[in-house]
CSV table of C-alpha atoms and ligand atoms in Angstrom, one decimal:
chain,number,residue,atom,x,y,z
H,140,UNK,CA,-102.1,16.5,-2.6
H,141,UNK,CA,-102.6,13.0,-4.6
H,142,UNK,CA,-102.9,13.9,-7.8
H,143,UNK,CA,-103.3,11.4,-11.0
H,144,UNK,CA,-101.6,12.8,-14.2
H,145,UNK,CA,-102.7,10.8,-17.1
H,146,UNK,CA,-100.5,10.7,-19.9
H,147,UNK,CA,-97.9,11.3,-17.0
H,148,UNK,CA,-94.9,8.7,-18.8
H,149,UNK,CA,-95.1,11.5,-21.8
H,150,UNK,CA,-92.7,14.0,-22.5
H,151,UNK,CA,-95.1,17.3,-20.0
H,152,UNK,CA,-96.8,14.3,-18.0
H,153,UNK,CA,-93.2,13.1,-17.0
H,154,UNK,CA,-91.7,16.8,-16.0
H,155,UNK,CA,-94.4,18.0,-14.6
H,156,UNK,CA,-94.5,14.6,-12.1
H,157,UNK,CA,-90.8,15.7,-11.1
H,158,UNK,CA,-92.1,19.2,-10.2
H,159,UNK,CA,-94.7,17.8,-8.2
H,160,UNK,CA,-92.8,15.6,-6.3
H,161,UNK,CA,-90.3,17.7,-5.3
H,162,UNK,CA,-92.9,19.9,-4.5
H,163,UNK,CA,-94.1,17.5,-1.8
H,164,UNK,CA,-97.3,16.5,-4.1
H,165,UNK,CA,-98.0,12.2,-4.5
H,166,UNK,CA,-98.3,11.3,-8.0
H,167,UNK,CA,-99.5,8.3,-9.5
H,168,UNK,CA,-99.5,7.8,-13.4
H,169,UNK,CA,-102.2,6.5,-15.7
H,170,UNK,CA,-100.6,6.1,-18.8
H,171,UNK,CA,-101.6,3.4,-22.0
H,172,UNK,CA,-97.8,4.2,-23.6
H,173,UNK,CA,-98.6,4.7,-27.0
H,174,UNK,CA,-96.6,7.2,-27.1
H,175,UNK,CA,-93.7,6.6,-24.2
H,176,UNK,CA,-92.1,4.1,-23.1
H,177,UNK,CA,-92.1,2.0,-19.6
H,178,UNK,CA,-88.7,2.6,-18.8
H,179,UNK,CA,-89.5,6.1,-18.2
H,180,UNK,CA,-90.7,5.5,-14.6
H,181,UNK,CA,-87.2,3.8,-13.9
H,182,UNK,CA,-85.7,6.9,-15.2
H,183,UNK,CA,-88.2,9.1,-13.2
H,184,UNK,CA,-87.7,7.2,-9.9
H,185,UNK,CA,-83.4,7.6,-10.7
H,186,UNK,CA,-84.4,11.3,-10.7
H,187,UNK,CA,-86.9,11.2,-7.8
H,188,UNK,CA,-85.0,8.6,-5.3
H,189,UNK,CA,-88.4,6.6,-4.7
H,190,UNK,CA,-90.6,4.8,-7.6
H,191,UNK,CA,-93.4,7.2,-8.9
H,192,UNK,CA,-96.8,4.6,-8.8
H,193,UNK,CA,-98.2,3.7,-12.1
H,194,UNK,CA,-101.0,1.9,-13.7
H,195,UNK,CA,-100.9,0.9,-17.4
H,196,UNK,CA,-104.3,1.7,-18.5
H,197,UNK,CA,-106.4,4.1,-21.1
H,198,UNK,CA,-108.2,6.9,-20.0
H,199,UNK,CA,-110.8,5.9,-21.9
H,200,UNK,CA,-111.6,3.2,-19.4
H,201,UNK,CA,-113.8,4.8,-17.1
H,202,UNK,CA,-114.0,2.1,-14.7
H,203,UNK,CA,-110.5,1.6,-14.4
H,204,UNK,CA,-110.1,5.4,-13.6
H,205,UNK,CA,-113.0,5.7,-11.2
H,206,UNK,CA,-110.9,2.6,-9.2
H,207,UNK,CA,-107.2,4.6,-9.4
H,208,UNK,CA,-109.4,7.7,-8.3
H,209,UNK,CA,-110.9,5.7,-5.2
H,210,UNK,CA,-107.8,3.5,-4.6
H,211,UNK,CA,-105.2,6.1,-4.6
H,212,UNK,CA,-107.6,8.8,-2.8
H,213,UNK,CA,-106.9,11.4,-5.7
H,214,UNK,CA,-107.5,14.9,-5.3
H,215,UNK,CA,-106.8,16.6,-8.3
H,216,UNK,CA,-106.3,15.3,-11.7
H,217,UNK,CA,-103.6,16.6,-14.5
H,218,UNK,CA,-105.2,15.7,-18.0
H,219,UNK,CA,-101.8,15.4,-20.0
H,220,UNK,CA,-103.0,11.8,-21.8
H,221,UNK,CA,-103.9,12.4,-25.7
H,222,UNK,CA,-102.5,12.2,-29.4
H,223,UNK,CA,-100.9,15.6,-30.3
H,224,UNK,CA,-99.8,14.9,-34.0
H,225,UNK,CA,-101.6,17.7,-36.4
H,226,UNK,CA,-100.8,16.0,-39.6
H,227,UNK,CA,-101.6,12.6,-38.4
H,228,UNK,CA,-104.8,13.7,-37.3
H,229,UNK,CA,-105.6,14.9,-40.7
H,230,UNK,CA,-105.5,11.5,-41.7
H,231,UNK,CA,-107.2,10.1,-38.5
H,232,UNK,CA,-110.0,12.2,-37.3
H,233,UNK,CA,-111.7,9.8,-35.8
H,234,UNK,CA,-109.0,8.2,-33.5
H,235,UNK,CA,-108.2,11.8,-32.5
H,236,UNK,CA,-111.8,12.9,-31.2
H,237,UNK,CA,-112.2,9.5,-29.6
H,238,UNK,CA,-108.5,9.8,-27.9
H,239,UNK,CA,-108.6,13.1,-26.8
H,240,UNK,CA,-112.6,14.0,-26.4
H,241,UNK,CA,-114.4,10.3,-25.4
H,242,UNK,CA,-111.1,10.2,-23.6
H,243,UNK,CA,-111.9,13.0,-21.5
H,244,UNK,CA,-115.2,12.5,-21.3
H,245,UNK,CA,-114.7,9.1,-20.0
H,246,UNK,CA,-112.5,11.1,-17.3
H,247,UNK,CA,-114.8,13.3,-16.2
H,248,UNK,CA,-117.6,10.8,-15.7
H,249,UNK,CA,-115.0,9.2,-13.3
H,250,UNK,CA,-113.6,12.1,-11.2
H,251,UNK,CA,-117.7,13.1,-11.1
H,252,UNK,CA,-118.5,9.5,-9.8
H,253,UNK,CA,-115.6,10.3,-7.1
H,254,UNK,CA,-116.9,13.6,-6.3
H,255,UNK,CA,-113.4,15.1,-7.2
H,256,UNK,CA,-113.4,18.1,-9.5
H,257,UNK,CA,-110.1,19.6,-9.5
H,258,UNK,CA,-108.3,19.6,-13.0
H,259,UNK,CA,-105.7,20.8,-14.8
H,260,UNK,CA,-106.0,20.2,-18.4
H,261,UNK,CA,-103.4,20.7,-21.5
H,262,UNK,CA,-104.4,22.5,-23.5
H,263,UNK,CA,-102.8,24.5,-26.5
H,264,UNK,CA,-102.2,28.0,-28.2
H,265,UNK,CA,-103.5,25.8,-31.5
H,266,UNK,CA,-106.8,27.0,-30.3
H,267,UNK,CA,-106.5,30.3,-31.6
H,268,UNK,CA,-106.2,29.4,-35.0
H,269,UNK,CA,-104.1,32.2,-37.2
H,270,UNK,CA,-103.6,35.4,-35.1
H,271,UNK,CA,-105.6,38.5,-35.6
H,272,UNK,CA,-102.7,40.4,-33.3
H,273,UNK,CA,-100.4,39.7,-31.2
H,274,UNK,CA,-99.4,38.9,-28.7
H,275,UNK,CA,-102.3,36.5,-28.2
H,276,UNK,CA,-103.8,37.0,-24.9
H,277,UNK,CA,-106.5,34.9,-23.8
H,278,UNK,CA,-109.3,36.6,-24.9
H,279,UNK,CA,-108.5,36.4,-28.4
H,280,UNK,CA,-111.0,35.1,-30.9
H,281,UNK,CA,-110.5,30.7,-30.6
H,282,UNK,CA,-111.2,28.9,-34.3
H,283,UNK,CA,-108.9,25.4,-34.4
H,284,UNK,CA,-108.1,25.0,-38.4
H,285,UNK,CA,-107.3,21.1,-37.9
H,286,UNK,CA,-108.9,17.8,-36.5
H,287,UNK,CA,-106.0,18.0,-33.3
H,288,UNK,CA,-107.0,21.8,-32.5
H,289,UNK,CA,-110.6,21.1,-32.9
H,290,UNK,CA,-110.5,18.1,-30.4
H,291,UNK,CA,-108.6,20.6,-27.8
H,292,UNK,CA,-111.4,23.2,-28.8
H,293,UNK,CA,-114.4,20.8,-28.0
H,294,UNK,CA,-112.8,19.8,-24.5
H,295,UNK,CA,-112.5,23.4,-23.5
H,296,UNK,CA,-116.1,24.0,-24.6
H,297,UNK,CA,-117.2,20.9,-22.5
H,298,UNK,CA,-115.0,21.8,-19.7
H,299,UNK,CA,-116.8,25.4,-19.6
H,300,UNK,CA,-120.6,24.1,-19.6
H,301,UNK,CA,-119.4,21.7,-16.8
H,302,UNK,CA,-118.1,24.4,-14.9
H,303,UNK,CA,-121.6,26.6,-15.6
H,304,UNK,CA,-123.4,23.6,-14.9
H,305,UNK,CA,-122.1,23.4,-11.4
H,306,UNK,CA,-120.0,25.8,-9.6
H,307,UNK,CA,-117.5,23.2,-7.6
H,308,UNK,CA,-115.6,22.3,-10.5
H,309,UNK,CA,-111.9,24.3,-10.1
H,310,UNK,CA,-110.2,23.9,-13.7
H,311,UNK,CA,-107.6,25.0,-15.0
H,312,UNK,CA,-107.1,24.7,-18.9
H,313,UNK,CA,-103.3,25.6,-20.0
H,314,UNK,CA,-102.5,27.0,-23.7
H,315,UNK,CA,-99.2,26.0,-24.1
H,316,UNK,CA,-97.3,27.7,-26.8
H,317,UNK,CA,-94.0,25.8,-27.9
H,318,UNK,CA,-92.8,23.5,-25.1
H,319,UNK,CA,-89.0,22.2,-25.9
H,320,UNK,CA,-85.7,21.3,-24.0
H,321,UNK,CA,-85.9,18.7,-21.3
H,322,UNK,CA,-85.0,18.0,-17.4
H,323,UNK,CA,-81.6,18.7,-16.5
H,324,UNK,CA,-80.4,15.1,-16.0
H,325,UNK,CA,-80.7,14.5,-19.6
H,326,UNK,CA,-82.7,11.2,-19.2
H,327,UNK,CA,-86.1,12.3,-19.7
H,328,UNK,CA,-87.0,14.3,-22.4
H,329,UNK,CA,-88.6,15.0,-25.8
H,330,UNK,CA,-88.7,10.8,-27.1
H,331,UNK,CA,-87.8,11.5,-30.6
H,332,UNK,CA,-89.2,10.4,-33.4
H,333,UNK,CA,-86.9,8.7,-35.7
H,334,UNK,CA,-87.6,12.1,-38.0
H,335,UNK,CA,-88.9,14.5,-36.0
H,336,UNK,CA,-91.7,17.3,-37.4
H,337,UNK,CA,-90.7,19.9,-34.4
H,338,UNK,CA,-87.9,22.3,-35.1
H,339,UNK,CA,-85.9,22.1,-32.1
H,340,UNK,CA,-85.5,18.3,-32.0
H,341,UNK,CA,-84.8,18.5,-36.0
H,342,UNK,CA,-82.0,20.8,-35.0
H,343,UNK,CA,-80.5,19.0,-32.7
H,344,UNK,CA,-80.3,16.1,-34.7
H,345,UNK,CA,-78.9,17.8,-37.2
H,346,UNK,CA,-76.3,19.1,-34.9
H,347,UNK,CA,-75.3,15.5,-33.8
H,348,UNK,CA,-75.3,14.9,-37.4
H,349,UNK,CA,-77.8,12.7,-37.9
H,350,UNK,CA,-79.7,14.3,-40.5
H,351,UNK,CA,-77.7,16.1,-43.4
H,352,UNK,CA,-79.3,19.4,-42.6
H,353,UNK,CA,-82.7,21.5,-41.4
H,354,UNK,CA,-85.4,22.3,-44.1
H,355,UNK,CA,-86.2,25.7,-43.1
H,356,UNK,CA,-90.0,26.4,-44.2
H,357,UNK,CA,-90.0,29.6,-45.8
H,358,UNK,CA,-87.6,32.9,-45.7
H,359,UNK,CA,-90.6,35.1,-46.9
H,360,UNK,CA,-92.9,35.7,-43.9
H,361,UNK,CA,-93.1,39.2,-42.8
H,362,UNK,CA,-91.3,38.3,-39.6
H,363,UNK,CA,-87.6,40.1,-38.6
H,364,UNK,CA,-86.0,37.8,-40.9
H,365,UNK,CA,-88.6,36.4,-42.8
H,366,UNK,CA,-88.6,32.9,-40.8
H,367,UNK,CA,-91.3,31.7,-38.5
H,368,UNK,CA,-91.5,32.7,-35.2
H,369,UNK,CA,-92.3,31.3,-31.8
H,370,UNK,CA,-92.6,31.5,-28.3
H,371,UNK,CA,-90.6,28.5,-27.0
H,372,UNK,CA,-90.9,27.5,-23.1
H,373,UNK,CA,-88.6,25.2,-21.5
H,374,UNK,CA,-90.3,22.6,-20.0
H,375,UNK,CA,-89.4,22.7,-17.0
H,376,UNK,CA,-90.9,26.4,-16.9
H,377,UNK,CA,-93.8,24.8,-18.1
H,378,UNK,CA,-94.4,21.9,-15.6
H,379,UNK,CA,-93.6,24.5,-12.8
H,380,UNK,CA,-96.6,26.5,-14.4
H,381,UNK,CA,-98.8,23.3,-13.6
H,382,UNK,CA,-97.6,23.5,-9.8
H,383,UNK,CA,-98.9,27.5,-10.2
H,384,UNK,CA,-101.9,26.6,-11.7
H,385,UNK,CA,-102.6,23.8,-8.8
H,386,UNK,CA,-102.5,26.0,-6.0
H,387,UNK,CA,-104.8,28.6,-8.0
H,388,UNK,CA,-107.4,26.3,-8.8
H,389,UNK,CA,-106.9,25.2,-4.8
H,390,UNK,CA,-108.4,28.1,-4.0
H,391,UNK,CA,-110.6,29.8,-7.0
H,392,UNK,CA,-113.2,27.7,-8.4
H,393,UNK,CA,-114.8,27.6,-12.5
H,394,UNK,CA,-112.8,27.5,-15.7
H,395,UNK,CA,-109.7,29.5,-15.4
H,396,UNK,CA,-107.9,29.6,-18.9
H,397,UNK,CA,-104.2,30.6,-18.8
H,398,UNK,CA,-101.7,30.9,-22.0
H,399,UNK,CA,-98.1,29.5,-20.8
H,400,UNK,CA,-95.0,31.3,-22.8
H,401,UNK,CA,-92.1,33.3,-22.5
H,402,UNK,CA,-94.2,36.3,-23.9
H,403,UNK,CA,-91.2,36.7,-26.4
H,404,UNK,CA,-91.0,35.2,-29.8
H,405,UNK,CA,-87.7,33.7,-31.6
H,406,UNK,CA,-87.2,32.6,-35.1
H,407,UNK,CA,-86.2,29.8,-36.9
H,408,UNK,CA,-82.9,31.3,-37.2
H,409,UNK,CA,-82.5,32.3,-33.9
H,410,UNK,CA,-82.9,29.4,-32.7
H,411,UNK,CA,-80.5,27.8,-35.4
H,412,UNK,CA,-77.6,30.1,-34.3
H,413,UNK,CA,-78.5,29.2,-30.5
H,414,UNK,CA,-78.3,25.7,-31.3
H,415,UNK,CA,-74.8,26.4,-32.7
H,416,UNK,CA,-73.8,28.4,-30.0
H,417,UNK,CA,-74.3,25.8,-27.7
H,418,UNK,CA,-73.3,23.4,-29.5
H,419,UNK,CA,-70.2,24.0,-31.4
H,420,UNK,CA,-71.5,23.0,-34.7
H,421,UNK,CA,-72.5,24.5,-37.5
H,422,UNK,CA,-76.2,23.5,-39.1
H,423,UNK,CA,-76.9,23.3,-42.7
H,424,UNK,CA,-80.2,24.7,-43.8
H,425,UNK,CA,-82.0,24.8,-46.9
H,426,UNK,CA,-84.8,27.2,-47.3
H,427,UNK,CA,-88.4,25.7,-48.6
H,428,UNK,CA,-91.5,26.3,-49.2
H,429,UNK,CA,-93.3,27.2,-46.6
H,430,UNK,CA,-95.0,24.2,-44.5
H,431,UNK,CA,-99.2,24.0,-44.6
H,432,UNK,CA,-100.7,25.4,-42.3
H,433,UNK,CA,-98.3,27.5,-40.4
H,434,UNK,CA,-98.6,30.5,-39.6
H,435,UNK,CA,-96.0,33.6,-39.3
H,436,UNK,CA,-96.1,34.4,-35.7
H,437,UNK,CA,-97.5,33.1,-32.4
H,438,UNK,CA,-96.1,34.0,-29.4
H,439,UNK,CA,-98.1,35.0,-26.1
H,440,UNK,CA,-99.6,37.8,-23.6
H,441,UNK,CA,-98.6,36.0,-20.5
H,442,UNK,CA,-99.7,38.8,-17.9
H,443,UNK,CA,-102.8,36.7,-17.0
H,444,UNK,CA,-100.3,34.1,-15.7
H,445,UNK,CA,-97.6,36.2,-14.3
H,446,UNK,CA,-100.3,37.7,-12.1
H,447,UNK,CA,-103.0,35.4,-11.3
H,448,UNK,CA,-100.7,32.3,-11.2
H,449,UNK,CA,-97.3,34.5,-9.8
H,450,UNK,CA,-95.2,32.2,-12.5
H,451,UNK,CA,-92.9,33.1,-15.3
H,452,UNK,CA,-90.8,31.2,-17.2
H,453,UNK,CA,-87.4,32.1,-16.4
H,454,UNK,CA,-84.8,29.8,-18.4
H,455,UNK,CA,-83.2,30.9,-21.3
H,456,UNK,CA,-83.3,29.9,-24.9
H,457,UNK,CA,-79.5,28.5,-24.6
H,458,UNK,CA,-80.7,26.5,-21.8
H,459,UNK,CA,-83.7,24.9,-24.2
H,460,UNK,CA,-80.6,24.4,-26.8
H,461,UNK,CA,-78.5,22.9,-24.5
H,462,UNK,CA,-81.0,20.5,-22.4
H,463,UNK,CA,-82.4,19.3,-25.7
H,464,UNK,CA,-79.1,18.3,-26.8
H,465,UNK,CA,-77.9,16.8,-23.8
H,466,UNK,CA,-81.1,14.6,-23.8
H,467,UNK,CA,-80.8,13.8,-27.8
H,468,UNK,CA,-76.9,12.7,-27.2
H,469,UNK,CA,-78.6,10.2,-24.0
H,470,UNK,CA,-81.4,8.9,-25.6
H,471,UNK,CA,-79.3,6.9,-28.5
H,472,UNK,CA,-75.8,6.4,-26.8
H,473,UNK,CA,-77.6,4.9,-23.6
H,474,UNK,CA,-80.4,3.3,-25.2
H,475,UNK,CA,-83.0,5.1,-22.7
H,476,UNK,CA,-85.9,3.5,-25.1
M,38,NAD,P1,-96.7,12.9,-25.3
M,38,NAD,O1,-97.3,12.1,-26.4
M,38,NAD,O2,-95.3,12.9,-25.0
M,38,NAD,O3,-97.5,12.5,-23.9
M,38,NAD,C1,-98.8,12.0,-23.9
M,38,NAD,C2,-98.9,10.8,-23.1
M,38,NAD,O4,-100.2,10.3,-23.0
M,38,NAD,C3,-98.1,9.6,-23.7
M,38,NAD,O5,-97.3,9.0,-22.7
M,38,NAD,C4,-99.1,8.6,-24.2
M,38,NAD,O6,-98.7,7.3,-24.1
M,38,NAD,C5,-100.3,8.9,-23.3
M,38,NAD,N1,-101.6,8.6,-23.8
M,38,NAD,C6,-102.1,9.0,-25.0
M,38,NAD,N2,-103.4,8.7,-25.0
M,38,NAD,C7,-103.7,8.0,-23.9
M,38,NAD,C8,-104.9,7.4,-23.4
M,38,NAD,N3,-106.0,7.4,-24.0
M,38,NAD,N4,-104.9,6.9,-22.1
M,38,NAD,C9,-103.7,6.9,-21.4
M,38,NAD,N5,-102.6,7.4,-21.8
M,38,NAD,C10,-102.6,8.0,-23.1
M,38,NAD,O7,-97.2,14.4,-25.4
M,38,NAD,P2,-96.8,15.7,-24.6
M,38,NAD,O8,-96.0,16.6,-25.5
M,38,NAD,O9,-96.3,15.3,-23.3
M,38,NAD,O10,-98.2,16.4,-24.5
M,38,NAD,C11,-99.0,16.3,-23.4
M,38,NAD,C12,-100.3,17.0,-23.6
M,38,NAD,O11,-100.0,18.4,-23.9
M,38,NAD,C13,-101.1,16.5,-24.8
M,38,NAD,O12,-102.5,16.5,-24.5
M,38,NAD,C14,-100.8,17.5,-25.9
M,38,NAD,O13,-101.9,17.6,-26.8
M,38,NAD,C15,-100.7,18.8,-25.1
M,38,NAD,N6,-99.8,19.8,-25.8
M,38,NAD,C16,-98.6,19.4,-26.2
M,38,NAD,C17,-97.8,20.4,-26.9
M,38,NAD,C18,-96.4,20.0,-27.4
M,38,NAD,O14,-95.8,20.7,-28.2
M,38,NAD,N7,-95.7,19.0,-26.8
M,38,NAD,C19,-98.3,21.7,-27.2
M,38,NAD,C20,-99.6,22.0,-26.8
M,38,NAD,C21,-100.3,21.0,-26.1
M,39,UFG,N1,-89.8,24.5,-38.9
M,39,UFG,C1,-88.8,24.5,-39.8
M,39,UFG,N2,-88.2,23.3,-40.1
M,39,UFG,C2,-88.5,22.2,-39.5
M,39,UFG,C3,-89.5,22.2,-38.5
M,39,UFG,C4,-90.2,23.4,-38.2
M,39,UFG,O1,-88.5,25.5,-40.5
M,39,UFG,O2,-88.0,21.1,-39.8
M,39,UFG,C5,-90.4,25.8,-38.5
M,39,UFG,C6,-91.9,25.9,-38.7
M,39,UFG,O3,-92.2,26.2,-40.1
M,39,UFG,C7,-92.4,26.9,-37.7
M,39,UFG,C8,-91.4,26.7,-36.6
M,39,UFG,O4,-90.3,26.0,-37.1
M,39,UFG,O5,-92.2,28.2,-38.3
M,39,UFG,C9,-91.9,25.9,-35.4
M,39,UFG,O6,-92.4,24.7,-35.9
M,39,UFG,P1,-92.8,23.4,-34.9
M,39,UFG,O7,-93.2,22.3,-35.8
M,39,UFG,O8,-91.6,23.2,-34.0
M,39,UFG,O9,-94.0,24.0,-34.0
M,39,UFG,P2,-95.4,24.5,-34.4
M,39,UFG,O10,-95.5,25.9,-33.9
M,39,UFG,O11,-95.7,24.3,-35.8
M,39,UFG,O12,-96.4,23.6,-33.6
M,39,UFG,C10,-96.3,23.3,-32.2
M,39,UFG,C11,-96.9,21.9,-32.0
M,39,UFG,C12,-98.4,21.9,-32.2
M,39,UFG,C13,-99.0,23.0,-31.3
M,39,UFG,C14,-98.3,24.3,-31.6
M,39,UFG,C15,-98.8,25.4,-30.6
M,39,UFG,O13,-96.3,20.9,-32.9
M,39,UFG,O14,-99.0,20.7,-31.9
M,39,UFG,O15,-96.9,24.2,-31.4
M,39,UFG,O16,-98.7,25.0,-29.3
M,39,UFG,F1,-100.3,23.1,-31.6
């Protein structure tokens, strides 16, 4: 198939287009890079052997995407392409809900134009809002407690009165739980802030001492050691879920909502003493208060997947260590930016 990903320079946009490919698929990549860089499309076509086509452009920009849909003879779309930073959307609502909501909007209005109405969009296990049991399947109650969660929310309610309002529509909307790691080449990955908000690319920089130590936030949750937990996915299990979802979609139609996760939740600290496994090093902690808005647990039901989609994730939390830190050690000594 030819198949757009917007937001496909990002950290899932650019996996998932190396899963594709391989997978005999034709990408192309719409992509503004206001959060990426251009030099990840030399790094992708290193990976690939062949240049992956691009256009530098905003989603928001309906006629531009109604020409990549026409031009490039697109027939499904992944939605990747959004702003994913819950405290910064505190601060900007508006830019979020324009971004992410006009920005799919926008989208739609274009693949309708086209008459193509195959999608896969990312979405996220934010949507549930604090879990009333777990693990969280998909039928668990949604309630998004912040401006990012609520623009993810109001997509998936537009995406399921498009699909009632016409039956052709094949979507697929992914809940991603806690994506981390990166390719096994070690030049894409996670691009890191210069002080990251994630846990696992806070370890790692820790571990290649570039920070003094991890703030852990909070020791009192009534978890197996009192430390968050989560259900990481490597990300490569992740875009290889997209691939599952694409072939679904190929043949079911309407909104088909999926959770992607291990099923299994680790802690802070288990993931600390991973990181030190793999890596040799010992990471400082301190213990803090506990970070707003986060909740104890979230980790997911993922038989709705395993079945419908025949797809589990399959590598192991060493494997996110280790790929995360072979990336982190890349991105600064080679100057991948
Ligand atoms: P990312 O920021 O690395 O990638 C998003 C890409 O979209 C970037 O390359 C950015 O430049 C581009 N982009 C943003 N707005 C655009 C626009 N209007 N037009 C064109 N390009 C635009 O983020 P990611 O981690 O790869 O996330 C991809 C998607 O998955 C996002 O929608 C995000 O909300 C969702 N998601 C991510 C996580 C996570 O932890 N990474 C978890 C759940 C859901
Ligand atoms: N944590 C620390 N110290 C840190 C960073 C994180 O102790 O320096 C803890 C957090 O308190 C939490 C756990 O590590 O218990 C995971 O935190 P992350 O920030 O890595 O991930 P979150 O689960 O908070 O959020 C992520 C994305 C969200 C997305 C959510 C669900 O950042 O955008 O997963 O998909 F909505």
């Amino acid at each position: 198939m030819n198949i757009l990903l917007t937001g496909g320079a990002g950290y899932i946009g650019s996996h998932a287009a190396v899963v594709l490919t391989e997978a005999g698929h034709q990408v192309v990549i719409l992509d503004n890079f206001c959060n990426s860089q251009l030099s990840v499309l030399e790094r992708l076509a290193k990976i690939l052997g062949k240049p992956v086509p691009f256009v530098e452009g905003d989603t928001r920009d309906t006629e531009l995407v109604r020409k990549i849909l026409k031009n490039y003879k697109i027939d499904a779309v992944m939605h990747f392409a959004g702003l994913k930073a819950v405290g910064q959307s505190v601060q900007k609502p508006i830019d979020y809900f324009d971004n992410n909501v006009a920005g799919t909007i926008s989208l739609l209005q274009a693949m309708r134009a086209n008459n193509i109405k195959m999608l896969v969009f990312s979405s996220s296990a934010t949507v549930y809002g604090a879990p009333q049991y777990l693990p969280l399947d998909e039928n668990h109650p949604t309630q998004a407690i912040n401006p990012y969660g609520r623009s993810k929310l109001h997509i998936e309610e537009i995406l399921s009165d498009i699909e009632a309002s016409d039956s052709n529509w094949h979507i697929a909307c992914l809940r991603y739980f806690n994506p981390v790691g990166a390719h096994e080449s070690g030049i894409i990955g996670e691009n890191p802030n210069d002080t990251p908000n994630n846990l696992m690319p806070y370890i790692a920089q820790v571990a290649l001492g570039r920070l003094p130590y991890l703030n852990v936030y909070g020791n009192d949750y009534d978890t197996l050691d009192g430390t968050g937990v989560r259900d990481f996915i490597h990300v490569m299990d992740l875009a290889e879920g997209h691939l599952a979802a694409l072939s679904f979609i190929n043949q079911k139609s309407g909104l088909n909502i999926f959770n992607l996760g291990t099923g299994k939740g680790s802690s802070v600290l288990e993931m600390v003493k991973a990181f030190e496994g793999v890596s040799g090093k010992s990471i400082p902690l301190r213990v803090t208060n506990r970070r707003t808005g986060d909740v104890a647990a979230c980790y997911a039901r993922v038989d709705k997947s395993s079945t419908d989609l025949s797809w589990k994730a399959t590598r192991t939390i060493q494997e996110m260590c280790s790929s995360t830190l072979n990336f982190q050690k890349n991105y600064k000594c080679n100057n991948l930016s």
